Amino acid sequence: MEMNHSELKDFLCDDAFIRYVLGASEGDAAYWERFLIDNPQRRAAFMQALQILVGLCDRESLSAPDVEMLKQRIHATLGK
């Protein structure tokens, strides 16, 4: 799961980050909690990405196809 994550788009294009925001995996949660401890200088970009994703959806009403569609739209918007 190692990535640079130096910019906002790095978080928004990361499948594990998206799963973390959606609450889909305890393993992802542990990784991102450790990431913030180890990389406090990246907290602002992390929080901004988190707010964007949370603002885009109601986490409790998303199905797996909705999550995939959201991920595809993020990738398309960011030109990945």
Coordinates of N, CA and C in Angstrom, one line a residue:
M1 N 0.8 -1.2 0.0 CA 0.0 0.0 0.0 C 0.9 1.3 0.0
E2 N 2.2 1.1 -0.1 CA 3.1 2.2 -0.1 C 2.9 3.1 -1.3
M3 N 2.6 4.4 -1.0 CA 2.5 5.4 -2.1 C 3.1 6.7 -1.5
N4 N 3.4 7.6 -2.4 CA 3.9 8.9 -2.0 C 3.0 9.7 -1.2
H5 N 1.8 9.9 -1.7 CA 0.7 10.7 -1.0 C 1.2 12.1 -0.6
S6 N 1.8 12.8 -1.6 CA 2.3 14.1 -1.3 C 1.3 15.2 -1.7
E7 N 0.3 14.8 -2.5 CA -0.7 15.8 -3.0 C -2.1 15.2 -2.7
L8 N -3.1 16.1 -2.8 CA -4.5 15.8 -2.6 C -4.9 14.6 -3.6
K9 N -4.5 14.8 -4.8 CA -5.0 13.8 -5.8 C -4.4 12.4 -5.5
D10 N -3.3 12.3 -4.8 CA -2.7 11.0 -4.5 C -3.7 10.2 -3.6
F11 N -4.3 10.9 -2.6 CA -5.2 10.3 -1.8 C -6.5 9.9 -2.5
L12 N -7.0 10.9 -3.3 CA -8.3 10.6 -4.0 C -8.2 9.5 -5.1
C13 N -7.0 9.2 -5.5 CA -6.8 8.1 -6.5 C -6.4 6.8 -5.9
D14 N -6.3 6.7 -4.6 CA -5.9 5.5 -3.9 C -7.1 4.7 -3.4
D15 N -7.2 3.5 -4.0 CA -8.3 2.6 -3.6 C -8.4 2.3 -2.1
A16 N -7.3 2.2 -1.5 CA -7.3 1.9 -0.1 C -7.8 3.1 0.7
F17 N -7.4 4.3 0.3 CA -7.9 5.5 1.0 C -9.4 5.6 0.8
I18 N -9.9 5.3 -0.4 CA -11.4 5.4 -0.7 C -12.1 4.3 0.2
R19 N -11.6 3.1 0.3 CA -12.1 2.1 1.2 C -12.1 2.5 2.6
Y20 N -11.0 3.2 3.0 CA -10.9 3.7 4.4 C -12.0 4.7 4.7
V21 N -12.2 5.7 3.8 CA -13.2 6.7 4.0 C -14.6 6.1 4.0
L22 N -14.8 5.0 3.2 CA -16.2 4.4 3.2 C -16.3 3.4 4.4
G23 N -15.3 3.2 5.2 CA -15.4 2.3 6.3 C -15.4 0.8 5.9
A24 N -14.8 0.5 4.8 CA -15.0 -0.9 4.3 C -14.0 -1.9 4.9
S25 N -12.9 -1.4 5.5 CA -11.8 -2.3 6.0 C -11.1 -1.9 7.2
E26 N -11.1 -2.7 8.2 CA -10.4 -2.4 9.4 C -8.9 -2.3 9.2
G27 N -8.4 -3.1 8.3 CA -6.9 -3.0 7.9 C -6.6 -1.7 7.3
D28 N -7.4 -1.2 6.5 CA -7.2 0.1 5.9 C -7.2 1.2 7.0
A29 N -8.1 1.1 7.9 CA -8.2 2.1 9.0 C -6.9 2.1 9.8
A30 N -6.3 0.9 10.1 CA -5.1 0.8 10.9 C -3.9 1.5 10.1
Y31 N -3.9 1.2 8.8 CA -2.8 1.7 8.0 C -2.9 3.2 8.0
W32 N -4.1 3.8 7.8 CA -4.2 5.3 7.7 C -4.0 6.0 9.0
E33 N -4.3 5.3 10.1 CA -4.0 5.9 11.4 C -2.5 6.0 11.6
R34 N -1.8 4.9 11.2 CA -0.4 4.9 11.3 C 0.3 5.9 10.4
F35 N -0.3 6.0 9.2 CA 0.2 6.9 8.2 C 0.2 8.4 8.7
L36 N -0.9 8.8 9.4 CA -1.0 10.1 10.0 C 0.0 10.3 11.1
I37 N 0.3 9.3 11.9 CA 1.3 9.4 12.9 C 2.7 9.6 12.3
D38 N 2.9 8.8 11.3 CA 4.3 8.8 10.7 C 4.5 10.0 9.7
N39 N 3.4 10.6 9.3 CA 3.5 11.7 8.3 C 2.7 12.9 8.6
P40 N 3.0 13.5 9.7 CA 2.1 14.6 10.1 C 2.1 15.8 9.1
Q41 N 3.2 15.9 8.3 CA 3.2 17.0 7.3 C 2.2 16.7 6.2
R42 N 1.6 15.6 6.1 CA 0.7 15.3 5.0 C -0.8 15.3 5.5
R43 N -0.9 15.7 6.8 CA -2.3 15.7 7.4 C -3.2 16.6 6.7
A44 N -2.8 17.8 6.2 CA -3.7 18.7 5.6 C -4.3 18.1 4.3
A45 N -3.4 17.6 3.5 CA -3.9 16.9 2.2 C -4.8 15.8 2.5
F46 N -4.5 15.0 3.5 CA -5.3 13.8 4.0 C -6.7 14.3 4.4
M47 N -6.7 15.3 5.2 CA -8.0 15.8 5.7 C -8.8 16.4 4.6
Q48 N -8.2 17.1 3.7 CA -8.9 17.7 2.5 C -9.5 16.6 1.7
A49 N -8.8 15.6 1.4 CA -9.3 14.4 0.6 C -10.4 13.7 1.3
L50 N -10.3 13.6 2.6 CA -11.3 13.0 3.4 C -12.6 13.8 3.4
Q51 N -12.5 15.1 3.5 CA -13.7 15.9 3.5 C -14.3 15.9 2.1
I52 N -13.6 15.8 1.0 CA -14.1 15.8 -0.3 C -14.9 14.5 -0.5
L53 N -14.3 13.4 -0.1 CA -15.0 12.1 -0.3 C -16.3 12.0 0.6
V54 N -16.2 12.4 1.8 CA -17.3 12.4 2.7 C -18.4 13.3 2.2
G55 N -18.0 14.4 1.7 CA -19.0 15.4 1.1 C -19.7 14.9 -0.1
L56 N -19.0 14.0 -0.8 CA -19.6 13.4 -2.1 C -20.7 12.4 -1.9
C57 N -20.7 11.8 -0.7 CA -21.6 10.7 -0.5 C -22.1 10.5 0.9
D58 N -23.2 9.9 1.0 CA -23.7 9.4 2.3 C -23.2 8.0 2.5
R59 N -22.2 7.9 3.3 CA -21.5 6.6 3.5 C -22.4 5.4 3.7
E60 N -23.5 5.6 4.3 CA -24.3 4.4 4.7 C -25.2 4.0 3.5
S61 N -25.3 4.8 2.5 CA -26.2 4.4 1.4 C -25.5 4.0 0.1
L62 N -24.2 3.9 0.2 CA -23.5 3.5 -1.0 C -23.4 1.9 -1.2
S63 N -23.7 1.5 -2.4 CA -23.5 0.1 -2.7 C -22.2 -0.1 -3.3
A64 N -21.8 -1.4 -3.5 CA -20.5 -1.6 -4.2 C -20.4 -1.0 -5.6
P65 N -21.5 -1.1 -6.4 CA -21.4 -0.4 -7.7 C -21.3 1.1 -7.6
D66 N -21.9 1.7 -6.5 CA -21.8 3.1 -6.3 C -20.4 3.5 -6.0
V67 N -19.7 2.7 -5.1 CA -18.4 3.0 -4.8 C -17.5 2.9 -6.0
E68 N -17.7 1.9 -6.8 CA -16.9 1.8 -8.1 C -17.1 3.0 -9.0
M69 N -18.3 3.4 -9.1 CA -18.6 4.5 -10.0 C -18.0 5.8 -9.4
L70 N -18.0 6.0 -8.1 CA -17.4 7.1 -7.5 C -15.9 7.1 -7.8
K71 N -15.3 5.9 -7.6 CA -13.8 5.8 -7.9 C -13.5 6.1 -9.3
Q72 N -14.3 5.6 -10.3 CA -14.1 5.9 -11.7 C -14.2 7.4 -12.0
R73 N -15.2 8.0 -11.4 CA -15.4 9.5 -11.6 C -14.2 10.3 -11.1
I74 N -13.7 9.9 -9.9 CA -12.6 10.6 -9.3 C -11.4 10.5 -10.3
H75 N -11.1 9.2 -10.7 CA -10.0 9.0 -11.6 C -10.1 9.8 -12.9
A76 N -11.3 9.8 -13.5 CA -11.6 10.5 -14.7 C -11.4 12.0 -14.5
T77 N -11.9 12.5 -13.4 CA -11.7 14.0 -13.1 C -10.3 14.4 -13.0
L78 N -9.5 13.5 -12.4 CA -8.1 13.9 -12.1 C -7.2 13.5 -13.3
G79 N -7.8 12.9 -14.3 CA -7.0 12.5 -15.5 C -6.1 11.4 -15.4
K80 N -6.5 10.4 -14.5 CA -5.6 9.3 -14.3 C -6.0 8.2 -15.2

